[in-house]
XYZ file of C-alpha atoms in Angstrom:
415
model
C 13.152 -41.966 12.325
C 11.951 -40.846 8.364
C 14.691 -39.374 6.648
C 14.426 -35.483 5.974
C 15.457 -34.270 2.940
C 17.153 -30.651 3.320
C 15.511 -27.525 2.277
C 15.787 -27.064 -1.765
C 14.953 -23.712 -2.911
C 18.098 -21.693 -1.050
C 18.840 -18.135 -2.392
C 21.496 -19.258 -4.719
C 19.222 -22.209 -6.175
C 16.343 -20.021 -6.795
C 18.470 -17.521 -8.432
C 19.701 -19.916 -10.701
C 16.633 -21.334 -11.345
C 15.173 -17.683 -12.416
C 18.060 -16.768 -14.591
C 17.852 -20.521 -16.278
C 14.167 -19.238 -17.156
C 15.251 -15.985 -18.429
C 17.876 -17.311 -20.516
C 16.307 -20.226 -21.811
C 13.376 -17.882 -22.648
C 14.920 -15.757 -24.520
C 16.914 -18.928 -26.342
C 13.687 -20.347 -27.447
C 12.829 -17.186 -28.816
C 15.657 -15.772 -30.589
C 16.401 -19.555 -32.201
C 12.412 -19.370 -33.512
C 13.304 -16.187 -35.271
C 16.853 -17.156 -36.321
C 15.782 -20.325 -37.847
C 13.161 -18.476 -39.968
C 15.428 -15.629 -40.606
C 18.089 -17.566 -42.653
C 15.787 -19.141 -44.753
C 13.830 -16.145 -45.335
C 16.369 -14.597 -46.798
C 18.774 -17.420 -48.331
C 15.331 -19.449 -49.628
C 17.561 -22.409 -49.402
C 17.576 -25.469 -47.104
C 20.912 -26.724 -47.660
C 21.826 -22.781 -46.362
C 19.497 -23.266 -43.416
C 21.107 -27.067 -42.604
C 24.804 -25.720 -42.784
C 23.817 -23.212 -39.960
C 22.462 -26.011 -37.897
C 25.153 -28.380 -39.101
C 28.437 -25.732 -38.208
C 26.863 -25.131 -34.420
C 27.688 -29.091 -33.945
C 31.470 -28.166 -34.193
C 32.421 -26.295 -31.272
C 30.961 -28.646 -29.016
C 33.170 -31.211 -29.881
C 36.442 -29.124 -29.025
C 35.429 -26.254 -27.296
C 34.525 -28.048 -24.042
C 37.517 -30.169 -24.196
C 39.517 -26.821 -24.395
C 38.135 -24.353 -21.665
C 37.225 -26.922 -18.530
C 40.887 -27.461 -17.546
C 41.050 -23.609 -17.302
C 37.093 -23.820 -15.721
C 38.255 -26.706 -13.050
C 41.151 -23.962 -12.029
C 39.462 -20.594 -11.704
C 35.574 -19.550 -10.327
C 32.598 -20.935 -12.143
C 30.647 -17.907 -11.829
C 32.583 -15.892 -13.474
C 32.352 -18.341 -16.555
C 28.742 -18.588 -16.091
C 27.967 -14.528 -15.674
C 30.321 -13.419 -18.397
C 28.687 -16.168 -20.790
C 25.535 -14.672 -20.777
C 26.683 -11.286 -20.781
C 28.627 -11.473 -24.129
C 25.710 -13.753 -25.218
C 23.449 -10.237 -24.462
C 26.216 -8.623 -26.177
C 26.304 -10.484 -29.434
C 22.193 -11.096 -29.610
C 21.454 -7.249 -29.326
C 24.196 -6.941 -31.833
C 22.832 -8.754 -34.224
C 19.337 -6.969 -33.654
C 20.996 -3.586 -34.218
C 22.501 -4.791 -37.472
C 19.388 -5.993 -38.718
C 17.485 -2.901 -38.179
C 20.247 -0.417 -39.821
C 22.043 -3.117 -42.526
C 21.298 -5.661 -44.852
C 21.128 -9.659 -44.021
C 25.105 -11.335 -44.655
C 24.957 -15.035 -44.857
C 28.761 -15.152 -44.456
C 28.727 -12.837 -41.430
C 25.802 -14.810 -39.850
C 27.785 -18.494 -40.512
C 30.531 -16.318 -38.284
C 28.172 -15.285 -35.490
C 26.457 -18.863 -35.324
C 29.936 -19.819 -34.715
C 30.378 -17.591 -32.012
C 27.324 -18.141 -30.295
C 27.798 -21.703 -30.387
C 31.351 -21.637 -28.920
C 29.483 -19.214 -25.867
C 26.846 -22.200 -25.885
C 29.612 -24.461 -24.912
C 31.151 -22.555 -22.353
C 27.838 -21.471 -20.991
C 26.641 -24.439 -21.273
C 29.724 -26.399 -18.999
C 29.687 -23.793 -16.430
C 26.318 -24.518 -15.343
C 26.851 -28.205 -15.401
C 29.434 -27.815 -13.299
C 28.638 -24.984 -10.637
C 25.050 -26.754 -10.338
C 25.335 -29.226 -8.040
C 27.087 -26.658 -5.657
C 23.801 -24.930 -5.803
C 21.539 -27.839 -4.745
C 21.669 -28.426 -1.134
C 23.250 -31.586 0.109
C 21.059 -34.885 0.284
C 18.186 -32.395 -2.186
C 20.082 -33.501 -5.509
C 17.311 -35.594 -6.914
C 14.742 -32.839 -6.252
C 16.829 -29.882 -7.889
C 17.470 -31.913 -11.149
C 13.513 -32.390 -11.069
C 13.430 -29.011 -11.453
C 16.106 -28.301 -13.829
C 14.924 -31.493 -16.067
C 11.065 -29.654 -15.818
C 12.076 -25.810 -16.398
C 13.106 -26.311 -20.693
C 10.393 -28.446 -21.844
C 7.475 -26.239 -20.111
C 9.590 -23.042 -21.664
C 9.127 -24.978 -24.864
C 5.679 -25.166 -24.861
C 5.253 -21.868 -23.993
C 7.967 -19.622 -25.538
C 7.488 -21.370 -29.101
C 3.975 -20.202 -29.951
C 4.586 -17.018 -28.216
C 7.916 -16.344 -31.013
C 5.586 -17.285 -33.772
C 3.208 -14.203 -32.522
C 5.881 -12.170 -31.660
C 7.916 -12.913 -35.060
C 5.142 -11.612 -37.123
C 4.828 -8.859 -34.911
C 7.991 -7.437 -34.293
C 10.164 -8.934 -36.289
C 13.522 -10.620 -36.091
C 15.714 -7.969 -35.055
C 13.355 -6.376 -32.194
C 13.180 -10.570 -31.195
C 16.778 -10.370 -30.820
C 17.568 -7.140 -29.181
C 14.676 -8.971 -26.124
C 16.460 -12.191 -26.555
C 19.989 -9.638 -25.567
C 17.592 -8.174 -22.954
C 16.360 -11.406 -21.221
C 20.521 -12.356 -21.347
C 21.784 -9.397 -19.425
C 18.714 -9.855 -17.170
C 20.156 -13.046 -16.361
C 23.831 -12.182 -15.885
C 22.504 -9.849 -13.530
C 20.258 -12.580 -11.055
C 23.256 -15.086 -11.398
C 25.734 -12.147 -9.922
C 23.487 -12.035 -6.557
C 24.306 -16.296 -6.622
C 26.614 -17.087 -3.123
C 29.126 -20.164 -3.695
C 32.035 -21.004 -2.053
C 34.843 -20.787 -4.291
C 37.646 -19.393 -2.416
C 39.830 -22.653 -3.408
C 39.787 -21.445 -7.066
C 42.121 -18.591 -6.859
C 44.761 -19.437 -9.845
C 45.739 -16.239 -11.237
C 49.213 -17.572 -12.507
C 50.373 -18.045 -15.481
C 48.324 -21.097 -17.214
C 51.272 -22.845 -19.814
C 50.251 -25.398 -22.043
C 52.135 -28.229 -20.083
C 49.754 -27.170 -17.198
C 46.831 -27.591 -19.684
C 48.157 -31.212 -21.140
C 48.586 -31.946 -16.876
C 45.003 -31.205 -16.525
C 43.240 -32.724 -19.718
C 45.762 -35.870 -18.607
C 44.079 -35.998 -15.066
C 40.709 -36.149 -16.466
C 41.345 -38.891 -18.386
C 43.193 -40.513 -16.350
C 39.650 -40.290 -13.901
C 37.778 -41.755 -16.640
C 40.241 -44.767 -17.021
C 39.744 -45.484 -13.782
C 36.457 -45.100 -12.794
C 34.512 -47.559 -15.214
C 31.161 -47.213 -13.785
C 31.464 -42.968 -14.709
C 33.260 -44.482 -18.027
C 30.330 -46.846 -18.573
C 27.562 -44.654 -18.113
C 28.787 -42.404 -20.215
C 29.860 -44.834 -22.784
C 25.818 -45.853 -22.655
C 24.745 -42.843 -22.836
C 26.789 -42.092 -26.600
C 25.507 -45.083 -28.081
C 22.028 -44.372 -26.810
C 21.850 -40.787 -27.697
C 24.060 -41.178 -31.082
C 21.628 -44.046 -31.841
C 18.372 -41.586 -31.274
C 20.013 -38.835 -33.392
C 20.837 -40.903 -36.118
C 17.150 -42.201 -36.192
C 15.640 -38.946 -35.885
C 15.947 -38.190 -39.754
C 14.273 -42.062 -40.285
C 11.468 -41.051 -38.564
C 10.601 -37.874 -40.505
C 11.170 -40.293 -43.604
C 8.843 -42.776 -42.726
C 6.261 -40.180 -41.764
C 6.364 -38.676 -44.929
C 6.418 -41.740 -47.137
C 4.382 -44.462 -45.339
C 0.543 -44.370 -46.541
C -2.056 -42.801 -43.772
C 1.075 -41.314 -42.101
C 1.391 -37.567 -42.052
C 3.714 -34.894 -40.620
C 1.496 -33.518 -38.406
C 0.773 -36.840 -36.809
C 4.532 -37.054 -36.638
C 4.485 -33.443 -34.889
C 2.307 -35.288 -31.942
C 5.334 -37.243 -30.938
C 7.022 -34.310 -29.150
C 3.810 -33.557 -27.687
C 3.359 -37.071 -26.015
C 6.744 -36.834 -25.315
C 6.379 -33.730 -23.449
C 3.973 -34.380 -21.243
C 5.795 -38.040 -20.074
C 8.864 -35.985 -19.184
C 6.658 -33.378 -17.162
C 5.037 -36.388 -15.657
C 8.177 -37.640 -14.793
C 9.948 -34.796 -13.387
C 6.726 -33.941 -11.368
C 7.385 -37.660 -9.985
C 10.601 -37.374 -9.186
C 9.935 -34.144 -7.677
C 7.426 -35.548 -4.909
C 9.172 -39.141 -4.443
C 12.501 -40.146 -3.453
C 14.059 -42.946 -4.501
C 16.596 -44.651 -2.294
C 20.091 -44.646 -3.369
C 20.012 -48.278 -2.838
C 17.260 -48.837 -5.804
C 18.488 -46.412 -8.005
C 20.719 -48.863 -10.071
C 17.826 -51.776 -10.505
C 15.558 -49.042 -11.342
C 17.496 -47.101 -14.024
C 18.644 -50.326 -15.526
C 14.776 -51.678 -15.826
C 14.127 -48.428 -17.816
C 17.385 -48.072 -19.810
C 15.810 -51.743 -21.300
C 12.396 -50.733 -21.477
C 13.243 -47.832 -23.111
C 15.343 -49.658 -26.139
C 12.620 -52.128 -26.474
C 9.942 -49.286 -26.958
C 11.956 -47.704 -29.506
C 12.765 -51.162 -31.136
C 8.881 -51.554 -31.233
C 8.043 -47.973 -32.257
C 7.308 -48.180 -36.280
C 5.659 -51.500 -35.716
C 2.725 -50.252 -33.856
C -0.455 -48.618 -34.788
C -0.512 -44.732 -34.785
C -2.396 -44.504 -31.104
C 0.305 -47.129 -29.676
C 3.019 -44.864 -31.089
C 1.910 -42.089 -29.211
C 1.491 -44.094 -26.052
C 5.234 -45.546 -26.646
C 6.542 -41.594 -27.040
C 4.558 -40.687 -24.082
C 5.869 -43.807 -21.560
C 9.802 -43.256 -23.307
C 9.310 -39.346 -22.293
C 8.431 -40.375 -18.492
C 10.732 -43.382 -18.132
C 13.647 -41.346 -19.821
C 12.984 -38.497 -17.765
C 12.834 -40.527 -14.460
C 16.340 -42.360 -14.924
C 18.121 -38.945 -16.538
C 17.493 -37.080 -13.477
C 18.556 -39.759 -11.451
C 21.655 -40.463 -13.306
C 22.332 -36.769 -13.439
C 22.064 -36.484 -9.732
C 24.293 -39.721 -8.953
C 27.227 -38.948 -11.784
C 27.578 -35.516 -10.527
C 27.805 -36.061 -6.991
C 30.080 -38.605 -7.365
C 32.478 -36.509 -9.524
C 34.900 -34.687 -7.595
C 34.290 -31.152 -7.645
C 37.818 -30.279 -8.883
C 37.539 -32.293 -11.991
C 33.882 -31.893 -12.978
C 34.069 -29.734 -15.567
C 36.495 -31.443 -17.297
C 34.892 -35.021 -17.371
C 31.861 -33.126 -18.370
C 33.585 -31.558 -21.000
C 34.861 -34.970 -22.324
C 31.306 -36.375 -22.122
C 30.216 -33.858 -23.997
C 32.930 -34.317 -26.838
C 31.601 -38.132 -26.601
C 28.253 -37.360 -26.771
C 28.634 -35.244 -29.771
C 30.905 -37.609 -31.680
C 28.975 -40.415 -31.406
C 25.650 -38.370 -32.215
C 27.546 -37.023 -35.446
C 29.153 -40.837 -36.179
C 25.862 -42.525 -35.921
C 23.583 -39.877 -37.778
C 25.800 -40.678 -40.889
C 25.740 -44.684 -40.174
C 22.097 -44.778 -39.934
C 21.074 -42.325 -42.767
C 23.424 -44.072 -45.018
C 21.616 -47.534 -43.551
C 18.237 -45.858 -44.485
C 19.296 -45.806 -48.178
C 18.537 -49.645 -48.403
C 16.596 -51.270 -45.467
C 13.337 -50.996 -44.454
C 13.079 -47.543 -42.504
C 11.388 -49.390 -39.560
C 13.783 -52.402 -39.271
C 16.249 -49.200 -39.275
C 14.889 -48.236 -36.089
C 14.894 -51.522 -34.930
C 18.230 -51.895 -35.315
C 18.801 -48.566 -33.852
C 17.284 -49.735 -30.485
C 18.851 -53.146 -30.578
C 22.666 -52.104 -30.659
C 21.469 -49.380 -27.872
C 20.293 -52.363 -25.611
C 23.079 -54.494 -26.262
C 25.412 -51.622 -25.300
C 23.125 -51.466 -22.260
C 24.040 -55.085 -20.855
C 27.836 -54.389 -22.123
C 28.179 -51.229 -20.520
C 25.744 -50.752 -17.449
C 25.042 -54.326 -16.734
C 28.622 -55.882 -17.268
C 30.158 -53.200 -15.008
C 27.200 -53.142 -12.477
C 29.417 -53.326 -9.477
C 31.251 -50.159 -10.747
C 28.244 -48.349 -12.267
C 26.281 -49.447 -8.418
C 28.656 -47.246 -6.792
C 27.867 -44.398 -8.782
C 24.119 -44.122 -7.855
C 24.773 -45.869 -3.881
C 27.446 -43.109 -3.214
C 26.277 -41.468 0.164
C 26.024 -37.877 1.340
C 29.264 -36.510 3.360
C 26.497 -35.603 5.734
C 25.412 -39.150 5.962
C 28.865 -40.714 6.347
């Protein structure tokens, strides 16, 4: 008898998808406006870079601090409250710019606040999202979420450019505040059973330490989840590290231009979109998922190693293939890992992963940047791909029995 996939588009899943689209659309438009605002007001690339750098800092410690509390309380409140706070801050910035002059120091402070709110909101979304997907439909659910942002990016980025010229930054920020408020209102109608999360007692520092220790103990015990997270930290760290190298390559290599570099994102978007659509239509059996993702990881790292040695048309094909393969493996990984992690530990484990990922990206960006000062740019990217491939063999294949258990965990309804 053919296995029936549960219906995905329930009330709660539809609502969270609509809310995510509203919040992401506002975030893309507002982020676009703010990136121009800082440079227009200061005329300094260093000032703009400082804003970007300081926004990464909260991702290291905020999820780690908040996650234990989030695992004890209803996550829906964090999700709705986060969007309400975002709406207030963005609308407040819009009103300020309508009435007063731009303040760089003030904007620096608001950027830190927004980054903190974004970290909390993202952690709440990651932790509650699996509860809104009907059991057995995880692959299709994560295919939808992975498709949403790239499509909105393509639609909203040019629209934001037009609105920036016609409306100006203040009104664009007010519009973002309205979209964030609409997202919060939509999320408030989500139905999710969090009756077990009713801890309203005094939360002490010793309880926080105990909760963090429980999350760390889980990661130490679960070699499969830890292997996946460690490998993802390495491969994303290497990708973050060689991103400036790619820019330098296209700026200095004869025959290459910045416009040619921008087509990389178009090729990757096309590959990711096709990959998400395929995952939505075709369900990969659990028994085959580990072999599939391991093959994808190897292919992806090999493509990175070859990237800058290829003629330009093959570079674009390379990025399209990586977008396609990367999104396929990401959907399967996210569905498997979030299904595998116990619900009462999910926020803490995801927060630890976020900390690992941000730290790895920061360290690798500095290391690869320094390497680019002494080595050929093509060799730098090749070494990054080789390092990630070695990590894949050590952390994924070397722990294949444990990693396979994560991908092959059966749904409760079929056990």
